[in-house]
PDB file of C-alpha atoms in Angstrom:
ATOM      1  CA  UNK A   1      73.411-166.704 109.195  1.00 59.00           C
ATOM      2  CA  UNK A   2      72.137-167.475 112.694  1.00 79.00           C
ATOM      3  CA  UNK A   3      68.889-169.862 112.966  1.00 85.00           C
ATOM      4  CA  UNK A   4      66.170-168.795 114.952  1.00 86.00           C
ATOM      5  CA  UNK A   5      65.826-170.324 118.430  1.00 90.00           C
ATOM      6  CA  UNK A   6      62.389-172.213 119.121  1.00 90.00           C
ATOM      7  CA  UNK A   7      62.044-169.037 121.844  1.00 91.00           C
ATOM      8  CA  UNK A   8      62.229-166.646 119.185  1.00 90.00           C
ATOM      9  CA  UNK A   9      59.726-168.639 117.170  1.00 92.00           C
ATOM     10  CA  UNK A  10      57.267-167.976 119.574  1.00 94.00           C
ATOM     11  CA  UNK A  11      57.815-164.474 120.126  1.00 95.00           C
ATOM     12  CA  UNK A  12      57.267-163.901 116.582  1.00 94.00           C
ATOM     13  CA  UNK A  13      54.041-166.126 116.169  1.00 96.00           C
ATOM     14  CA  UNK A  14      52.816-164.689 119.686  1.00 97.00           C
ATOM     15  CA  UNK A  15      53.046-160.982 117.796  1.00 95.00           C
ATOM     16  CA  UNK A  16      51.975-162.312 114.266  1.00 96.00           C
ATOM     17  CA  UNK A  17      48.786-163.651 116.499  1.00 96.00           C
ATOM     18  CA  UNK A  18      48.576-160.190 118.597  1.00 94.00           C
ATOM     19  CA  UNK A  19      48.358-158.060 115.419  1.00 90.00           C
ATOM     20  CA  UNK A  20      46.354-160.282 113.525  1.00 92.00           C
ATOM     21  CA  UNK A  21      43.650-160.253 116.650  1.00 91.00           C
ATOM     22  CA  UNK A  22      43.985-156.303 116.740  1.00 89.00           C
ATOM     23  CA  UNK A  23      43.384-156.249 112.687  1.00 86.00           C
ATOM     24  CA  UNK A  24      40.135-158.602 112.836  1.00 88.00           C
ATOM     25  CA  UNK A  25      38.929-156.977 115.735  1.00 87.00           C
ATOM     26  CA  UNK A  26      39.118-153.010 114.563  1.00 84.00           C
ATOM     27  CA  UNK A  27      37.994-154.882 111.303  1.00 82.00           C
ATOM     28  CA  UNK A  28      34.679-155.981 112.650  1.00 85.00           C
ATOM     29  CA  UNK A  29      34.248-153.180 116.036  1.00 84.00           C
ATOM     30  CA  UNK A  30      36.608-150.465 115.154  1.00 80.00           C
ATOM     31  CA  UNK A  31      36.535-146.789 113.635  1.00 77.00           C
ATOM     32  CA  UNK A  32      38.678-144.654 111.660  1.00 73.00           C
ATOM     33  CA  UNK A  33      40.408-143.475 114.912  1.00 76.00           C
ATOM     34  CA  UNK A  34      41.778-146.966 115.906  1.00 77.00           C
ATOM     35  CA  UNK A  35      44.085-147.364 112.079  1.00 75.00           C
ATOM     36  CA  UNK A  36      45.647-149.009 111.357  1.00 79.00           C
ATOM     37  CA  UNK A  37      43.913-151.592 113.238  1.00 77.00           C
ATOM     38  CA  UNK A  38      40.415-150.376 112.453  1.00 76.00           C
ATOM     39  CA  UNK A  39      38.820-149.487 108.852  1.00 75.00           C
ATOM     40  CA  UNK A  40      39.783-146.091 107.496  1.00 69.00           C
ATOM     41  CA  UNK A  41      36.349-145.959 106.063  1.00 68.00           C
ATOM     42  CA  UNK A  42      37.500-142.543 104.850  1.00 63.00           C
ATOM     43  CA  UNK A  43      38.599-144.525 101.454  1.00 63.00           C
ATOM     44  CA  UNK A  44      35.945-147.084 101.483  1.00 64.00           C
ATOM     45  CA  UNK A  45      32.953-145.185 100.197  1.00 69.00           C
ATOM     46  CA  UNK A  46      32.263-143.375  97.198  1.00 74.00           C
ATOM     47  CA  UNK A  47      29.190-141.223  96.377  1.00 75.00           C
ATOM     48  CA  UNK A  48      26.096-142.524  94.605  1.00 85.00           C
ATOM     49  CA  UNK A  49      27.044-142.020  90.722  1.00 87.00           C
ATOM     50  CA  UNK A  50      24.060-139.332  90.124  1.00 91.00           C
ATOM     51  CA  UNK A  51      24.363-137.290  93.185  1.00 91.00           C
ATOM     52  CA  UNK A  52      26.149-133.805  93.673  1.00 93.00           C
ATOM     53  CA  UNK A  53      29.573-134.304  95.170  1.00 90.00           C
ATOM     54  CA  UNK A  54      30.629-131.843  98.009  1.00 91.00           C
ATOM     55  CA  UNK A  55      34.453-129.767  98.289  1.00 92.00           C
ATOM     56  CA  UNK A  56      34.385-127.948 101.488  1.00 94.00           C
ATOM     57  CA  UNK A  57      36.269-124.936 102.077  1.00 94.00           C
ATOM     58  CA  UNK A  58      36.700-121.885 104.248  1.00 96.00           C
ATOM     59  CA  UNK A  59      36.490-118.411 102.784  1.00 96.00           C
ATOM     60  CA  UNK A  60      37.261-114.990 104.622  1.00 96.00           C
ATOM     61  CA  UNK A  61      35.787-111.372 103.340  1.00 96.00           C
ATOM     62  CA  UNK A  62      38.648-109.040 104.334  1.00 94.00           C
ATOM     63  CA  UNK A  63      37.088-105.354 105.289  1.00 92.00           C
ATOM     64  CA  UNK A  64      37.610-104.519 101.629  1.00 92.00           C
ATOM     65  CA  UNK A  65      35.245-106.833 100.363  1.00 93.00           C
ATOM     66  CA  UNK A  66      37.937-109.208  98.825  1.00 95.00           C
ATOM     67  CA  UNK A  67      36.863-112.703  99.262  1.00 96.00           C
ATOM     68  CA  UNK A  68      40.180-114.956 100.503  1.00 95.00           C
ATOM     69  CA  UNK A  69      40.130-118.694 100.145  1.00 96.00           C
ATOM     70  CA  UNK A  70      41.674-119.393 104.423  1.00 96.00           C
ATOM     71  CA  UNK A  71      43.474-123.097 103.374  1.00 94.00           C
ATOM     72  CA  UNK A  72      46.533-124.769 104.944  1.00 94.00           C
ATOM     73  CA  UNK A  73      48.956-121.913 103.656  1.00 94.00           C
ATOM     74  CA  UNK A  74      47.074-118.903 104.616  1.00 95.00           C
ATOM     75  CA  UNK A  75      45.794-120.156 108.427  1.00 95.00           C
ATOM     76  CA  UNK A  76      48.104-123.568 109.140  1.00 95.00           C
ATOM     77  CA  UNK A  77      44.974-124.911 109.152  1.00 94.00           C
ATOM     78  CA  UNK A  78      44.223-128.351 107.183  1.00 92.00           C
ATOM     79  CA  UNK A  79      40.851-128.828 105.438  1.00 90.00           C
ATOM     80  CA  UNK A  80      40.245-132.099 107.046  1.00 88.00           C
ATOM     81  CA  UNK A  81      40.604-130.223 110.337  1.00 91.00           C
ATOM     82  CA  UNK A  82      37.425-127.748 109.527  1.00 92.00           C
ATOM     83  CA  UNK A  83      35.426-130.917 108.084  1.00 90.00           C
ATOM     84  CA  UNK A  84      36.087-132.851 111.023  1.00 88.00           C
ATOM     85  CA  UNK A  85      34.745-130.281 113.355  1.00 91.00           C
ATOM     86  CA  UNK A  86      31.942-128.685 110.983  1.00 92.00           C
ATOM     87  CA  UNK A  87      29.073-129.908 113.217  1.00 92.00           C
ATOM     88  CA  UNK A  88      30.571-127.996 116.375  1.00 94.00           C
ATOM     89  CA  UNK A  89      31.420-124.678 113.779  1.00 95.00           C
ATOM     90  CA  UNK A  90      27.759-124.849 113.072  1.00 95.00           C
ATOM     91  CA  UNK A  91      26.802-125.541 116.554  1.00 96.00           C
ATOM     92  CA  UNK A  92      29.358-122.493 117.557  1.00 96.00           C
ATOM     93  CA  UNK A  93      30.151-120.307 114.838  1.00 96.00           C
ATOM     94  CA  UNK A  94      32.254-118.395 117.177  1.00 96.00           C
ATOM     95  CA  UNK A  95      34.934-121.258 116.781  1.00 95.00           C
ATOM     96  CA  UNK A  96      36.010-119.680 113.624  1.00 96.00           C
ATOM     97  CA  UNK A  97      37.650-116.840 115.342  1.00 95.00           C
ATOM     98  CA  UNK A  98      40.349-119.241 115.571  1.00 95.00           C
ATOM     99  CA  UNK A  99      40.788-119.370 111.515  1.00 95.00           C
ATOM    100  CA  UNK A 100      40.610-115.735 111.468  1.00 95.00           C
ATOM    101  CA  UNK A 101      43.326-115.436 114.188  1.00 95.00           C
ATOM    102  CA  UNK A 102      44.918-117.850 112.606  1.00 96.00           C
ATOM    103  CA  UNK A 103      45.135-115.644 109.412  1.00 96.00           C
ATOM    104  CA  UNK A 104      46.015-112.587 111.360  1.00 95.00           C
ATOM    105  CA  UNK A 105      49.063-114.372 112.639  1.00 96.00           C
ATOM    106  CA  UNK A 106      50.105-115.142 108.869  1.00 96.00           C
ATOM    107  CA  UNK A 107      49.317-112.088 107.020  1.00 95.00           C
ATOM    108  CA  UNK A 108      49.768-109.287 109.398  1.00 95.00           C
ATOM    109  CA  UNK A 109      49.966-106.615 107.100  1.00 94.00           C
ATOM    110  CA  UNK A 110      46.165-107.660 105.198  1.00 93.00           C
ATOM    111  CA  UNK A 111      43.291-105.763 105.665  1.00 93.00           C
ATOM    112  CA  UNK A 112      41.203-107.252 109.091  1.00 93.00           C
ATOM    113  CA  UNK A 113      38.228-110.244 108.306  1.00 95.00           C
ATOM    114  CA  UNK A 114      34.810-108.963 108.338  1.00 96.00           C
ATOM    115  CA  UNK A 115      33.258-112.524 107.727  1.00 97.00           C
ATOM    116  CA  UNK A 116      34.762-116.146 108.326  1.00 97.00           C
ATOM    117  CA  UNK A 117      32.256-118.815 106.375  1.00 97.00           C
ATOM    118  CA  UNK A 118      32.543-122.743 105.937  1.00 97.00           C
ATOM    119  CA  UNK A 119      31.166-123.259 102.143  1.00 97.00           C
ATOM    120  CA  UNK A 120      30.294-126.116 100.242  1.00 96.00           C
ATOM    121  CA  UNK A 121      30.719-126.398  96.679  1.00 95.00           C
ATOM    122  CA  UNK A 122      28.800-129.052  94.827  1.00 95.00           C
ATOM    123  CA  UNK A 123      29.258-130.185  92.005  1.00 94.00           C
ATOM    124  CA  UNK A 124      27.455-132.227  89.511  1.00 94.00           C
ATOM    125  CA  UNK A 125      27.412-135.461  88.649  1.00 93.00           C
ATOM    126  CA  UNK A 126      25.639-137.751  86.303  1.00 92.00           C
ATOM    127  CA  UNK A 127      26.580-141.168  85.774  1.00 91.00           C
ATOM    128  CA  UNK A 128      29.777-140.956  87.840  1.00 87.00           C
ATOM    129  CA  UNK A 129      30.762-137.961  85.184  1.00 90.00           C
ATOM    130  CA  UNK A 130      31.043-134.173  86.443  1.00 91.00           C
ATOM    131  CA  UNK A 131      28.773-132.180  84.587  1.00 93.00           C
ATOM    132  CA  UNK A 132      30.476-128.680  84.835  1.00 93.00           C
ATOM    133  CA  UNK A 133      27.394-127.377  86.624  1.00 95.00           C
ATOM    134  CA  UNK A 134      28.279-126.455  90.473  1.00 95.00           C
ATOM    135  CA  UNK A 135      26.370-124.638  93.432  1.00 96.00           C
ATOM    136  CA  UNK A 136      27.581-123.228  96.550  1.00 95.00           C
ATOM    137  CA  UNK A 137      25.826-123.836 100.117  1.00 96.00           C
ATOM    138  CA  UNK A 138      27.302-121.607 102.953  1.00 96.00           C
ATOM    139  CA  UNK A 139      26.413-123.764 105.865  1.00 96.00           C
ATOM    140  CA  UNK A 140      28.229-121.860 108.655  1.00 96.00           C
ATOM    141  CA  UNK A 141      29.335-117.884 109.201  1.00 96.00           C
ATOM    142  CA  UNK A 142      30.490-115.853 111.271  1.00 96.00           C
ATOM    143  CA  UNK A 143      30.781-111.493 111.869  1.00 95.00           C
ATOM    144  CA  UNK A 144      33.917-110.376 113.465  1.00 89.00           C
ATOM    145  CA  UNK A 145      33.612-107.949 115.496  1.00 83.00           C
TER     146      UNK A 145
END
């Protein structure tokens, strides 16, 4: 085994130094955007132990009436991708056009949307424990047409 030349040293306590820098500094300015040198803050809060807790989705109502859960496998499109952009859905409900597109590309052969909404389901809590009781808020929709 080879030792490691005084050059070397310093190149690896010059990048030990570098990433340690980037870590403190995304520790203490950063967002969830600069991991893995910032705080994924994503995993670092919890809800208040007595307070609802929300699970997003995105539900379709084919022409039939038949209400279709649109997740990952029917659109390609992943949940954190619809609660990342929910304020600009709600903004623009015409932005879900793309999940029902997205849906016609996958399941051809199903009856046509008549409604793309972005619901919240929460459910209750009380002292950190669910209590089996749930509502449903629809906070954005949208006709096609």
């Amino acid at each position: 085994m080879e030792t490691l030349t005084s050059g070397g040293r310093r190149m690896r306590l010059g990048a030990t130094a570098l990433c340690l820098a980037l870590l403190l500094a995304g520790t203490l300015w950063g967002a969830d955007d600069d991991f893995p040198f910032g705080p994924f803050r994503m995993y670092a809060t919890s809800n208040p132990p007595n307070e609802p807790a929300p699970d997003t989705r995105v539900e379709g109502v084919d022409r039939t009436g038949r209400v279709i859960e649109l997740d990952q496998s029917a659109t390609g499109i992943r949940r954190a991708e619809i609660e990342g952009q929910q304020s600009r859905y709600t903004t623009d409900p015409t932005l879900l056009r793309q999940v029902a597109d997205a849906y016609a590309e996958r399941h051809p052969d199903a009856p046509p949307l008549a409604e793309v909404r972005i619901v919240i389901r929460w459910h209750g809590i009380h002292d950190g424990r669910p209590t089996g009781r749930r509502t449903d808020q629809t906070v954005v929709s949208w006709e096609v047409r």
